[in-house]
Every structure is written in C-alpha cells, then in structure tokens.
C-alpha cells in the first residue's frame, strides 16, 4: 500500500519506478523527499530500512520479483509505463463520470490481473480520500462496482470498506466465494455493508452468510436456491427492513454492440497513443526518470 501511495503522489513516476524505489537507496530518498503524507514518509525513513536489514529475502525480494513479473507483460508495460495519465481519477470521481475497466485474467495472467485490479481500486480510493478538501455536503456520491472483487481484496481493502463512506465512495461488490477473502476483509465486509443479495452459495459460504439472514433464513435455504433466486437483506434510511426473497426477471432484450464499439473508439482516440509511440515515451522517460 505504501509503495502504491508513494508513486501515486509523486509526479513523473510510473509502474516501472516500483523496483527502483525498493532497491535504489538514492532514488528512494529523492522520491520520499517529495512525499507529503507524514505517515508514508515515516514508513520509508524508519520502518522500511529495518525491513531491508532484517527481512529483505522474506519481505522485499518477493515484492521485487512480483514487480518484475508484472512489468514484463507487454500490455502492462506499454500502458502503465508511461509517466503520465491521460485522465484524472479525481475528476472522474468529482464529476461522476463513467469509467469502465476490463481486467482480463486470461490475457494478463491471474496474478497480474489481481495486482492491476488492486492498484486501480487503490487509485480510485485515493481520489475519493483527496476530497477531504471539499465539505461533506459538497462531495458528490461516486459509485464503484467491482465484479469478482475477491481477486483484488488484499488486506488493505478492509480500510477501503471502513473508510469509503465518509468520502462519498459507494461500493457494490460481487463475489462467488466469500471463503477466499482474507479474514480481515471478510470481517470489514460484514461490518460495513448494508445491503446483501445472496444467490445460491456453497455450504461454506452459506454458513458465513446465515448470521446475516437470521432468524428466518437458514444455511440450507441459502445453499439450495435455484440459479435465478436470491435473498435480500437491506435497509432504508438506516432502518433495517424485513428479509425477503426474489427472483431475476427473464432477459427480454439483446444488448446492442454498436454503442459499445463507438464508446471504445472514442476512448482510444481521446486517451490512448499507438503502442510504438508509447514505447518511445517510456524509453525517453527511462533515460531521465
């Protein structure tokens, strides 16, 4: 988390700066000198040197290897290796823009997709937290939807769950397995989430969900539902409502692809550069960055 936050808060750094920040002491000092967050600065100046001395092989080396594997992927290298962002996450949050992010594990590799997804979630959370300079009344709600969020739910996600509401960041999370979540994240999830929609679950997950739906819905009720059936726990204006069951409506229309194609073409024209140009930008940045 400190690694990502540090780079996000420093100009002209990229994903390629990660390894250098971890292994190059002089470079790290130059970057940390630009950090304004006192907690993050204290980590790099105090805690991290102790980790390097006492647990480099156990703690730092695996992260360095992960970064090397991550940035070795051609798509990630050319997309995240550039020293600037074509769009502003704070602007997206403040103006309630629509941002669609596809993170295909099949193309990127499951490990890379997990890292990338976690970084993007952290980036949106940081953008929401930066709105501390705006009055609570003035913070427009921003809605973040994450499918298969268990793939990105590191232990730092527990903080996002507990802190997001005060910054106007509203989360809708979908997962097929609660058991895969870190215990701290699962605890924070049940502590902070207000509305729960539970489709047919495994025996393990139904045992985790049963306390949320007591006293009328049992573990076997949750695990024996048909695919289109689900139970709902919700509240209205902070008042818990009776738990009820529901059923998905049959699909009545086909989604037209023309709009999606037009949006993709517009996005590429406005925010993207050709791969060859991206490679040249990264090469020039590497010579001076």
PDB file of C-alpha atoms in Angstrom:
ATOM      1  CA  UNK A   1       0.000   0.000   0.000  1.00  0.00           C
ATOM      2  CA  UNK A   2       2.789   2.454   0.903  1.00  0.00           C
ATOM      3  CA  UNK A   3       4.541   1.646  -2.354  1.00  0.00           C
ATOM      4  CA  UNK A   4       1.490   2.433  -4.471  1.00  0.00           C
ATOM      5  CA  UNK A   5       0.512   5.535  -2.488  1.00  0.00           C
ATOM      6  CA  UNK A   6       4.054   6.903  -2.772  1.00  0.00           C
ATOM      7  CA  UNK A   7       4.158   6.587  -6.539  1.00  0.00           C
ATOM      8  CA  UNK A   8       0.624   7.889  -6.975  1.00  0.00           C
ATOM      9  CA  UNK A   9       1.559  11.023  -5.071  1.00  0.00           C
ATOM     10  CA  UNK A  10       4.785  11.717  -6.974  1.00  0.00           C
ATOM     11  CA  UNK A  11       4.936  13.297 -10.412  1.00  0.00           C
ATOM     12  CA  UNK A  12       6.609  11.557 -13.345  1.00  0.00           C
ATOM     13  CA  UNK A  13       6.810   8.154 -11.684  1.00  0.00           C
ATOM     14  CA  UNK A  14       5.384   5.030 -13.293  1.00  0.00           C
ATOM     15  CA  UNK A  15       4.827   1.387 -12.538  1.00  0.00           C
ATOM     16  CA  UNK A  16       8.418   0.918 -13.696  1.00  0.00           C
ATOM     17  CA  UNK A  17       9.544   3.060 -10.736  1.00  0.00           C
ATOM     18  CA  UNK A  18       8.456   0.398  -8.250  1.00  0.00           C
ATOM     19  CA  UNK A  19      11.527  -1.805  -8.411  1.00  0.00           C
ATOM     20  CA  UNK A  20      13.890   1.154  -8.310  1.00  0.00           C
ATOM     21  CA  UNK A  21      12.078   2.586  -5.296  1.00  0.00           C
ATOM     22  CA  UNK A  22      12.611  -0.695  -3.469  1.00  0.00           C
ATOM     23  CA  UNK A  23      16.259  -1.373  -4.345  1.00  0.00           C
ATOM     24  CA  UNK A  24      17.881   2.003  -5.133  1.00  0.00           C
ATOM     25  CA  UNK A  25      18.514   3.922  -1.906  1.00  0.00           C
ATOM     26  CA  UNK A  26      19.444   7.229  -3.575  1.00  0.00           C
ATOM     27  CA  UNK A  27      16.409   7.136  -5.860  1.00  0.00           C
ATOM     28  CA  UNK A  28      14.177   6.243  -2.916  1.00  0.00           C
ATOM     29  CA  UNK A  29      15.475   9.232  -0.958  1.00  0.00           C
ATOM     30  CA  UNK A  30      14.720  11.578  -3.869  1.00  0.00           C
ATOM     31  CA  UNK A  31      11.171  10.244  -4.177  1.00  0.00           C
ATOM     32  CA  UNK A  32      10.430  10.206  -0.445  1.00  0.00           C
ATOM     33  CA  UNK A  33      11.555  13.833  -0.193  1.00  0.00           C
ATOM     34  CA  UNK A  34       8.555  14.712  -2.384  1.00  0.00           C
ATOM     35  CA  UNK A  35       6.043  12.771  -0.274  1.00  0.00           C
ATOM     36  CA  UNK A  36       3.698  14.961   1.770  1.00  0.00           C
ATOM     37  CA  UNK A  37       1.940  12.254   3.778  1.00  0.00           C
ATOM     38  CA  UNK A  38       3.835  12.086   7.089  1.00  0.00           C
ATOM     39  CA  UNK A  39       2.716   8.508   7.768  1.00  0.00           C
ATOM     40  CA  UNK A  40       4.040   7.310   4.409  1.00  0.00           C
ATOM     41  CA  UNK A  41       7.246   9.300   4.811  1.00  0.00           C
ATOM     42  CA  UNK A  42       7.808   7.756   8.252  1.00  0.00           C
ATOM     43  CA  UNK A  43       7.402   4.288   6.763  1.00  0.00           C
ATOM     44  CA  UNK A  44      10.138   4.826   4.171  1.00  0.00           C
ATOM     45  CA  UNK A  45      12.516   6.636   6.522  1.00  0.00           C
ATOM     46  CA  UNK A  46      12.025   4.405   9.556  1.00  0.00           C
ATOM     47  CA  UNK A  47      10.219   1.119   9.026  1.00  0.00           C
ATOM     48  CA  UNK A  48      11.436   0.180   5.551  1.00  0.00           C
ATOM     49  CA  UNK A  49      15.200   0.354   6.319  1.00  0.00           C
ATOM     50  CA  UNK A  50      14.585  -2.034   9.230  1.00  0.00           C
ATOM     51  CA  UNK A  51      12.722  -4.420   6.921  1.00  0.00           C
ATOM     52  CA  UNK A  52      15.618  -4.306   4.441  1.00  0.00           C
ATOM     53  CA  UNK A  53      18.152  -5.093   7.177  1.00  0.00           C
ATOM     54  CA  UNK A  54      16.203  -7.826   8.914  1.00  0.00           C
ATOM     55  CA  UNK A  55      13.852  -9.414   6.375  1.00  0.00           C
ATOM     56  CA  UNK A  56      14.929  -8.487   2.847  1.00  0.00           C
ATOM     57  CA  UNK A  57      14.720 -12.010   1.413  1.00  0.00           C
ATOM     58  CA  UNK A  58      11.415 -12.759   3.129  1.00  0.00           C
ATOM     59  CA  UNK A  59       9.617  -9.431   2.526  1.00  0.00           C
ATOM     60  CA  UNK A  60      11.278  -7.213  -0.092  1.00  0.00           C
ATOM     61  CA  UNK A  61      12.671  -9.772  -2.542  1.00  0.00           C
ATOM     62  CA  UNK A  62       9.256 -11.361  -3.280  1.00  0.00           C
ATOM     63  CA  UNK A  63       7.799  -7.906  -3.996  1.00  0.00           C
ATOM     64  CA  UNK A  64      10.689  -7.100  -6.341  1.00  0.00           C
ATOM     65  CA  UNK A  65      10.097 -10.387  -8.161  1.00  0.00           C
ATOM     66  CA  UNK A  66       6.370  -9.682  -8.389  1.00  0.00           C
ATOM     67  CA  UNK A  67       7.065  -6.226  -9.853  1.00  0.00           C
ATOM     68  CA  UNK A  68       9.465  -7.715 -12.406  1.00  0.00           C
ATOM     69  CA  UNK A  69       6.912 -10.326 -13.456  1.00  0.00           C
ATOM     70  CA  UNK A  70       4.155  -7.714 -13.577  1.00  0.00           C
ATOM     71  CA  UNK A  71       6.011  -5.183 -15.717  1.00  0.00           C
ATOM     72  CA  UNK A  72       7.348  -7.882 -18.031  1.00  0.00           C
ATOM     73  CA  UNK A  73       3.886  -8.241 -19.566  1.00  0.00           C
ATOM     74  CA  UNK A  74       3.827  -6.277 -22.813  1.00  0.00           C
ATOM     75  CA  UNK A  75       0.355  -4.789 -22.358  1.00  0.00           C
ATOM     76  CA  UNK A  76       1.057  -3.655 -18.797  1.00  0.00           C
ATOM     77  CA  UNK A  77       4.491  -2.292 -19.715  1.00  0.00           C
ATOM     78  CA  UNK A  78       3.186  -0.096 -22.530  1.00  0.00           C
ATOM     79  CA  UNK A  79       0.042   1.007 -20.717  1.00  0.00           C
ATOM     80  CA  UNK A  80       1.358   1.774 -17.222  1.00  0.00           C
ATOM     81  CA  UNK A  81       4.986   2.517 -18.036  1.00  0.00           C
ATOM     82  CA  UNK A  82       4.207   5.983 -19.384  1.00  0.00           C
ATOM     83  CA  UNK A  83       4.973   8.839 -16.950  1.00  0.00           C
ATOM     84  CA  UNK A  84       1.570  10.498 -17.178  1.00  0.00           C
ATOM     85  CA  UNK A  85      -2.131   9.682 -17.030  1.00  0.00           C
ATOM     86  CA  UNK A  86      -4.382  10.683 -19.899  1.00  0.00           C
ATOM     87  CA  UNK A  87      -7.287  11.029 -17.483  1.00  0.00           C
ATOM     88  CA  UNK A  88      -7.672  12.328 -13.948  1.00  0.00           C
ATOM     89  CA  UNK A  89      -9.172   9.972 -11.349  1.00  0.00           C
ATOM     90  CA  UNK A  90     -10.150  12.872  -9.089  1.00  0.00           C
ATOM     91  CA  UNK A  91     -12.007  14.496 -11.974  1.00  0.00           C
ATOM     92  CA  UNK A  92     -13.782  11.219 -12.713  1.00  0.00           C
ATOM     93  CA  UNK A  93     -14.928  10.928  -9.096  1.00  0.00           C
ATOM     94  CA  UNK A  94     -15.908  14.592  -8.668  1.00  0.00           C
ATOM     95  CA  UNK A  95     -17.823  14.776 -11.941  1.00  0.00           C
ATOM     96  CA  UNK A  96     -19.388  11.321 -11.573  1.00  0.00           C
ATOM     97  CA  UNK A  97     -18.043  10.158 -14.906  1.00  0.00           C
ATOM     98  CA  UNK A  98     -18.358   6.586 -16.135  1.00  0.00           C
ATOM     99  CA  UNK A  99     -15.110   4.600 -16.128  1.00  0.00           C
ATOM    100  CA  UNK A 100     -15.196   1.005 -17.365  1.00  0.00           C
ATOM    101  CA  UNK A 101     -12.122  -1.115 -16.680  1.00  0.00           C
ATOM    102  CA  UNK A 102     -11.696  -4.591 -18.086  1.00  0.00           C
ATOM    103  CA  UNK A 103      -9.046  -6.649 -16.318  1.00  0.00           C
ATOM    104  CA  UNK A 104      -8.921  -9.991 -18.139  1.00  0.00           C
ATOM    105  CA  UNK A 105      -7.072 -12.642 -16.193  1.00  0.00           C
ATOM    106  CA  UNK A 106      -6.938 -14.814 -19.301  1.00  0.00           C
ATOM    107  CA  UNK A 107      -4.912 -12.199 -21.204  1.00  0.00           C
ATOM    108  CA  UNK A 108      -2.860 -10.714 -18.368  1.00  0.00           C
ATOM    109  CA  UNK A 109      -2.450 -13.789 -16.191  1.00  0.00           C
ATOM    110  CA  UNK A 110      -4.391 -14.193 -12.943  1.00  0.00           C
ATOM    111  CA  UNK A 111      -1.599 -12.815 -10.743  1.00  0.00           C
ATOM    112  CA  UNK A 112      -1.084  -9.741 -12.938  1.00  0.00           C
ATOM    113  CA  UNK A 113      -4.824  -9.110 -13.149  1.00  0.00           C
ATOM    114  CA  UNK A 114      -5.059  -9.256  -9.357  1.00  0.00           C
ATOM    115  CA  UNK A 115      -2.225  -6.748  -8.913  1.00  0.00           C
ATOM    116  CA  UNK A 116      -3.600  -4.399 -11.571  1.00  0.00           C
ATOM    117  CA  UNK A 117      -7.112  -4.551 -10.147  1.00  0.00           C
ATOM    118  CA  UNK A 118      -5.833  -3.821  -6.656  1.00  0.00           C
ATOM    119  CA  UNK A 119      -3.859  -0.838  -7.936  1.00  0.00           C
ATOM    120  CA  UNK A 120      -6.859   0.633  -9.749  1.00  0.00           C
ATOM    121  CA  UNK A 121      -9.113   0.216  -6.721  1.00  0.00           C
ATOM    122  CA  UNK A 122      -6.455   1.917  -4.573  1.00  0.00           C
ATOM    123  CA  UNK A 123      -6.224   4.741  -7.116  1.00  0.00           C
ATOM    124  CA  UNK A 124      -9.951   5.392  -7.003  1.00  0.00           C
ATOM    125  CA  UNK A 125      -9.932   5.239  -3.203  1.00  0.00           C
ATOM    126  CA  UNK A 126      -7.069   7.743  -3.076  1.00  0.00           C
ATOM    127  CA  UNK A 127      -9.010  10.045  -5.400  1.00  0.00           C
ATOM    128  CA  UNK A 128     -12.018   9.810  -3.094  1.00  0.00           C
ATOM    129  CA  UNK A 129      -9.880  10.444   0.010  1.00  0.00           C
ATOM    130  CA  UNK A 130      -8.343  13.523  -1.595  1.00  0.00           C
ATOM    131  CA  UNK A 131     -11.803  15.117  -1.419  1.00  0.00           C
ATOM    132  CA  UNK A 132     -11.118  15.931   2.201  1.00  0.00           C
ATOM    133  CA  UNK A 133     -10.658  19.470   0.854  1.00  0.00           C
ATOM    134  CA  UNK A 134     -14.376  19.503  -0.046  1.00  0.00           C
ATOM    135  CA  UNK A 135     -17.147  19.817   2.536  1.00  0.00           C
ATOM    136  CA  UNK A 136     -19.077  16.629   3.244  1.00  0.00           C
ATOM    137  CA  UNK A 137     -22.193  18.193   1.743  1.00  0.00           C
ATOM    138  CA  UNK A 138     -20.263  19.091  -1.402  1.00  0.00           C
ATOM    139  CA  UNK A 139     -18.894  15.588  -2.029  1.00  0.00           C
ATOM    140  CA  UNK A 140     -20.923  14.024  -4.811  1.00  0.00           C
ATOM    141  CA  UNK A 141     -21.509  10.311  -4.439  1.00  0.00           C
ATOM    142  CA  UNK A 142     -19.392   8.098  -6.685  1.00  0.00           C
ATOM    143  CA  UNK A 143     -20.402   4.502  -7.296  1.00  0.00           C
ATOM    144  CA  UNK A 144     -17.749   1.822  -7.740  1.00  0.00           C
ATOM    145  CA  UNK A 145     -18.858  -1.603  -8.959  1.00  0.00           C
ATOM    146  CA  UNK A 146     -16.367  -4.485  -8.704  1.00  0.00           C
ATOM    147  CA  UNK A 147     -17.128  -7.914 -10.113  1.00  0.00           C
ATOM    148  CA  UNK A 148     -15.170 -10.871  -8.709  1.00  0.00           C
ATOM    149  CA  UNK A 149     -13.802  -8.485  -6.112  1.00  0.00           C
ATOM    150  CA  UNK A 150     -12.233 -11.359  -4.161  1.00  0.00           C
ATOM    151  CA  UNK A 151      -9.485 -11.307  -6.806  1.00  0.00           C
ATOM    152  CA  UNK A 152      -8.466  -7.799  -5.702  1.00  0.00           C
ATOM    153  CA  UNK A 153      -9.297  -7.960  -1.991  1.00  0.00           C
ATOM    154  CA  UNK A 154      -5.947  -7.616  -0.264  1.00  0.00           C
ATOM    155  CA  UNK A 155      -5.880  -6.842   3.447  1.00  0.00           C
ATOM    156  CA  UNK A 156      -5.779  -3.104   2.611  1.00  0.00           C
ATOM    157  CA  UNK A 157      -9.279  -3.498   1.186  1.00  0.00           C
ATOM    158  CA  UNK A 158     -10.541  -3.648   4.768  1.00  0.00           C
ATOM    159  CA  UNK A 159      -9.597   0.031   5.146  1.00  0.00           C
ATOM    160  CA  UNK A 160     -11.425   0.915   1.943  1.00  0.00           C
ATOM    161  CA  UNK A 161     -14.581  -0.774   3.225  1.00  0.00           C
ATOM    162  CA  UNK A 162     -14.464   1.052   6.546  1.00  0.00           C
ATOM    163  CA  UNK A 163     -13.456   4.500   5.257  1.00  0.00           C
ATOM    164  CA  UNK A 164     -15.095   4.858   1.840  1.00  0.00           C
ATOM    165  CA  UNK A 165     -18.493   6.061   3.024  1.00  0.00           C
ATOM    166  CA  UNK A 166     -17.225   9.281   4.595  1.00  0.00           C
ATOM    167  CA  UNK A 167     -15.616  10.247   1.273  1.00  0.00           C
ATOM    168  CA  UNK A 168     -18.738   9.591  -0.789  1.00  0.00           C
ATOM    169  CA  UNK A 169     -17.419   6.372  -2.332  1.00  0.00           C
ATOM    170  CA  UNK A 170     -20.209   3.799  -2.544  1.00  0.00           C
ATOM    171  CA  UNK A 171     -19.244   0.197  -3.209  1.00  0.00           C
ATOM    172  CA  UNK A 172     -21.179  -2.573  -4.934  1.00  0.00           C
ATOM    173  CA  UNK A 173     -19.192  -5.800  -4.686  1.00  0.00           C
ATOM    174  CA  UNK A 174     -19.858  -9.160  -6.317  1.00  0.00           C
ATOM    175  CA  UNK A 175     -18.088 -12.402  -5.485  1.00  0.00           C
ATOM    176  CA  UNK A 176     -18.716 -16.094  -5.971  1.00  0.00           C
ATOM    177  CA  UNK A 177     -16.744 -17.095  -2.892  1.00  0.00           C
ATOM    178  CA  UNK A 178     -16.564 -15.409   0.494  1.00  0.00           C
ATOM    179  CA  UNK A 179     -14.225 -18.090   1.779  1.00  0.00           C
ATOM    180  CA  UNK A 180     -11.418 -16.807  -0.450  1.00  0.00           C
ATOM    181  CA  UNK A 181     -11.405 -13.390   1.237  1.00  0.00           C
ATOM    182  CA  UNK A 182      -8.789 -12.538   3.872  1.00  0.00           C
ATOM    183  CA  UNK A 183     -10.392 -12.765   7.298  1.00  0.00           C
ATOM    184  CA  UNK A 184      -9.877  -9.044   7.984  1.00  0.00           C
ATOM    185  CA  UNK A 185     -11.615  -8.145   4.717  1.00  0.00           C
ATOM    186  CA  UNK A 186     -14.499 -10.517   5.401  1.00  0.00           C
ATOM    187  CA  UNK A 187     -14.959  -9.031   8.885  1.00  0.00           C
ATOM    188  CA  UNK A 188     -14.907  -5.488   7.496  1.00  0.00           C
ATOM    189  CA  UNK A 189     -17.318  -6.524   4.760  1.00  0.00           C
ATOM    190  CA  UNK A 190     -19.995  -7.773   7.143  1.00  0.00           C
ATOM    191  CA  UNK A 191     -19.388  -4.838   9.488  1.00  0.00           C
ATOM    192  CA  UNK A 192     -19.806  -2.109   6.878  1.00  0.00           C
ATOM    193  CA  UNK A 193     -22.001  -3.438   4.079  1.00  0.00           C
ATOM    194  CA  UNK A 194     -25.672  -2.507   4.449  1.00  0.00           C
ATOM    195  CA  UNK A 195     -27.354  -4.381   1.592  1.00  0.00           C
ATOM    196  CA  UNK A 196     -26.692  -8.066   0.903  1.00  0.00           C
ATOM    197  CA  UNK A 197     -28.008 -10.045  -2.069  1.00  0.00           C
ATOM    198  CA  UNK A 198     -27.311 -13.756  -1.632  1.00  0.00           C
ATOM    199  CA  UNK A 199     -27.737 -16.140  -4.549  1.00  0.00           C
ATOM    200  CA  UNK A 200     -27.174 -19.896  -4.278  1.00  0.00           C
ATOM    201  CA  UNK A 201     -23.952 -20.433  -2.352  1.00  0.00           C
ATOM    202  CA  UNK A 202     -21.614 -23.196  -1.345  1.00  0.00           C
ATOM    203  CA  UNK A 203     -22.033 -24.865   2.025  1.00  0.00           C
ATOM    204  CA  UNK A 204     -19.044 -22.919   3.352  1.00  0.00           C
ATOM    205  CA  UNK A 205     -20.338 -19.544   2.187  1.00  0.00           C
ATOM    206  CA  UNK A 206     -23.893 -20.219   3.330  1.00  0.00           C
ATOM    207  CA  UNK A 207     -22.563 -20.832   6.848  1.00  0.00           C
ATOM    208  CA  UNK A 208     -20.850 -17.428   6.713  1.00  0.00           C
ATOM    209  CA  UNK A 209     -23.997 -15.730   5.418  1.00  0.00           C
ATOM    210  CA  UNK A 210     -26.528 -17.383   7.723  1.00  0.00           C
ATOM    211  CA  UNK A 211     -25.972 -14.949  10.651  1.00  0.00           C
ATOM    212  CA  UNK A 212     -26.767 -12.047   8.301  1.00  0.00           C
ATOM    213  CA  UNK A 213     -30.194 -13.504   7.467  1.00  0.00           C
ATOM    214  CA  UNK A 214     -31.289 -14.828  10.858  1.00  0.00           C
ATOM    215  CA  UNK A 215     -33.703 -15.850  12.196  1.00  0.00           C
ATOM    216  CA  UNK A 216     -35.914 -16.878   9.280  1.00  0.00           C
ATOM    217  CA  UNK A 217     -33.376 -17.894   6.614  1.00  0.00           C
ATOM    218  CA  UNK A 218     -31.214 -20.925   7.343  1.00  0.00           C
ATOM    219  CA  UNK A 219     -27.975 -22.192   5.862  1.00  0.00           C
ATOM    220  CA  UNK A 220     -29.770 -24.826   3.793  1.00  0.00           C
ATOM    221  CA  UNK A 221     -32.140 -22.180   2.391  1.00  0.00           C
ATOM    222  CA  UNK A 222     -29.198 -20.198   1.054  1.00  0.00           C
ATOM    223  CA  UNK A 223     -27.415 -23.153  -0.494  1.00  0.00           C
ATOM    224  CA  UNK A 224     -30.463 -24.781  -2.101  1.00  0.00           C
ATOM    225  CA  UNK A 225     -31.760 -21.862  -4.179  1.00  0.00           C
ATOM    226  CA  UNK A 226     -32.330 -22.089  -7.923  1.00  0.00           C
ATOM    227  CA  UNK A 227     -29.827 -20.086 -10.039  1.00  0.00           C
ATOM    228  CA  UNK A 228     -32.233 -17.167 -10.555  1.00  0.00           C
ATOM    229  CA  UNK A 229     -33.347 -16.941  -6.904  1.00  0.00           C
ATOM    230  CA  UNK A 230     -31.819 -14.830  -4.129  1.00  0.00           C
ATOM    231  CA  UNK A 231     -32.401 -13.491  -0.632  1.00  0.00           C
ATOM    232  CA  UNK A 232     -32.142  -9.797   0.213  1.00  0.00           C
ATOM    233  CA  UNK A 233     -31.078  -8.062   3.396  1.00  0.00           C
ATOM    234  CA  UNK A 234     -31.453  -4.297   3.134  1.00  0.00           C
ATOM    235  CA  UNK A 235     -32.178  -1.074   4.989  1.00  0.00           C
ATOM    236  CA  UNK A 236     -33.918   2.173   4.076  1.00  0.00           C
ATOM    237  CA  UNK A 237     -32.622   5.408   5.603  1.00  0.00           C
ATOM    238  CA  UNK A 238     -30.729   3.375   8.178  1.00  0.00           C
ATOM    239  CA  UNK A 239     -33.737   1.275   9.215  1.00  0.00           C
ATOM    240  CA  UNK A 240     -33.425  -2.472   8.641  1.00  0.00           C
ATOM    241  CA  UNK A 241     -36.184  -3.960   6.509  1.00  0.00           C
ATOM    242  CA  UNK A 242     -37.655  -7.468   6.684  1.00  0.00           C
ATOM    243  CA  UNK A 243     -35.564 -10.002   4.792  1.00  0.00           C
ATOM    244  CA  UNK A 244     -37.238 -11.202   1.607  1.00  0.00           C
ATOM    245  CA  UNK A 245     -36.614 -13.491  -1.335  1.00  0.00           C
ATOM    246  CA  UNK A 246     -36.788 -12.572  -5.019  1.00  0.00           C
ATOM    247  CA  UNK A 247     -36.257 -13.948  -8.497  1.00  0.00           C
ATOM    248  CA  UNK A 248     -34.477 -12.489 -11.511  1.00  0.00           C
ATOM    249  CA  UNK A 249     -36.693 -11.499 -14.433  1.00  0.00           C
ATOM    250  CA  UNK A 250     -36.066 -13.263 -17.750  1.00  0.00           C
ATOM    251  CA  UNK A 251     -33.911 -11.317 -20.191  1.00  0.00           C
ATOM    252  CA  UNK A 252     -36.254  -9.502 -22.576  1.00  0.00           C
ATOM    253  CA  UNK A 253     -33.886  -7.762 -24.994  1.00  0.00           C
ATOM    254  CA  UNK A 254     -30.465  -8.136 -26.530  1.00  0.00           C
ATOM    255  CA  UNK A 255     -27.713  -5.624 -25.807  1.00  0.00           C
ATOM    256  CA  UNK A 256     -26.704  -3.759 -28.956  1.00  0.00           C
ATOM    257  CA  UNK A 257     -22.978  -3.751 -29.673  1.00  0.00           C
ATOM    258  CA  UNK A 258     -22.891  -0.555 -31.750  1.00  0.00           C
ATOM    259  CA  UNK A 259     -22.866   1.740 -28.725  1.00  0.00           C
ATOM    260  CA  UNK A 260     -20.062  -0.203 -27.060  1.00  0.00           C
ATOM    261  CA  UNK A 261     -17.946  -0.084 -30.210  1.00  0.00           C
ATOM    262  CA  UNK A 262     -18.466   3.666 -30.565  1.00  0.00           C
ATOM    263  CA  UNK A 263     -17.537   4.277 -26.922  1.00  0.00           C
ATOM    264  CA  UNK A 264     -14.394   2.158 -27.274  1.00  0.00           C
ATOM    265  CA  UNK A 265     -13.322   4.003 -30.425  1.00  0.00           C
ATOM    266  CA  UNK A 266     -13.877   7.389 -28.752  1.00  0.00           C
ATOM    267  CA  UNK A 267     -11.923   6.310 -25.668  1.00  0.00           C
ATOM    268  CA  UNK A 268      -8.961   5.136 -27.731  1.00  0.00           C
ATOM    269  CA  UNK A 269      -8.925   8.333 -29.763  1.00  0.00           C
ATOM    270  CA  UNK A 270      -9.063  10.599 -26.703  1.00  0.00           C
ATOM    271  CA  UNK A 271      -6.893   8.761 -24.177  1.00  0.00           C
ATOM    272  CA  UNK A 272      -4.580   6.358 -25.997  1.00  0.00           C
ATOM    273  CA  UNK A 273      -1.430   6.543 -28.100  1.00  0.00           C
ATOM    274  CA  UNK A 274      -0.119   3.913 -30.542  1.00  0.00           C
ATOM    275  CA  UNK A 275       1.988   1.200 -28.947  1.00  0.00           C
ATOM    276  CA  UNK A 276       5.135   2.264 -30.822  1.00  0.00           C
ATOM    277  CA  UNK A 277       4.776   5.834 -29.555  1.00  0.00           C
ATOM    278  CA  UNK A 278       4.148   4.568 -26.014  1.00  0.00           C
ATOM    279  CA  UNK A 279       7.369   2.572 -26.219  1.00  0.00           C
ATOM    280  CA  UNK A 280       9.301   5.646 -27.326  1.00  0.00           C
ATOM    281  CA  UNK A 281       7.830   7.733 -24.486  1.00  0.00           C
ATOM    282  CA  UNK A 282       8.869   5.097 -21.949  1.00  0.00           C
ATOM    283  CA  UNK A 283      12.345   4.897 -23.444  1.00  0.00           C
ATOM    284  CA  UNK A 284      12.815   8.675 -23.179  1.00  0.00           C
ATOM    285  CA  UNK A 285      11.456   8.700 -19.617  1.00  0.00           C
ATOM    286  CA  UNK A 286      13.810   5.870 -18.642  1.00  0.00           C
ATOM    287  CA  UNK A 287      16.795   7.919 -19.742  1.00  0.00           C
ATOM    288  CA  UNK A 288      15.962  10.738 -17.318  1.00  0.00           C
ATOM    289  CA  UNK A 289      13.468   9.281 -14.772  1.00  0.00           C
TER     290      UNK A 289
END
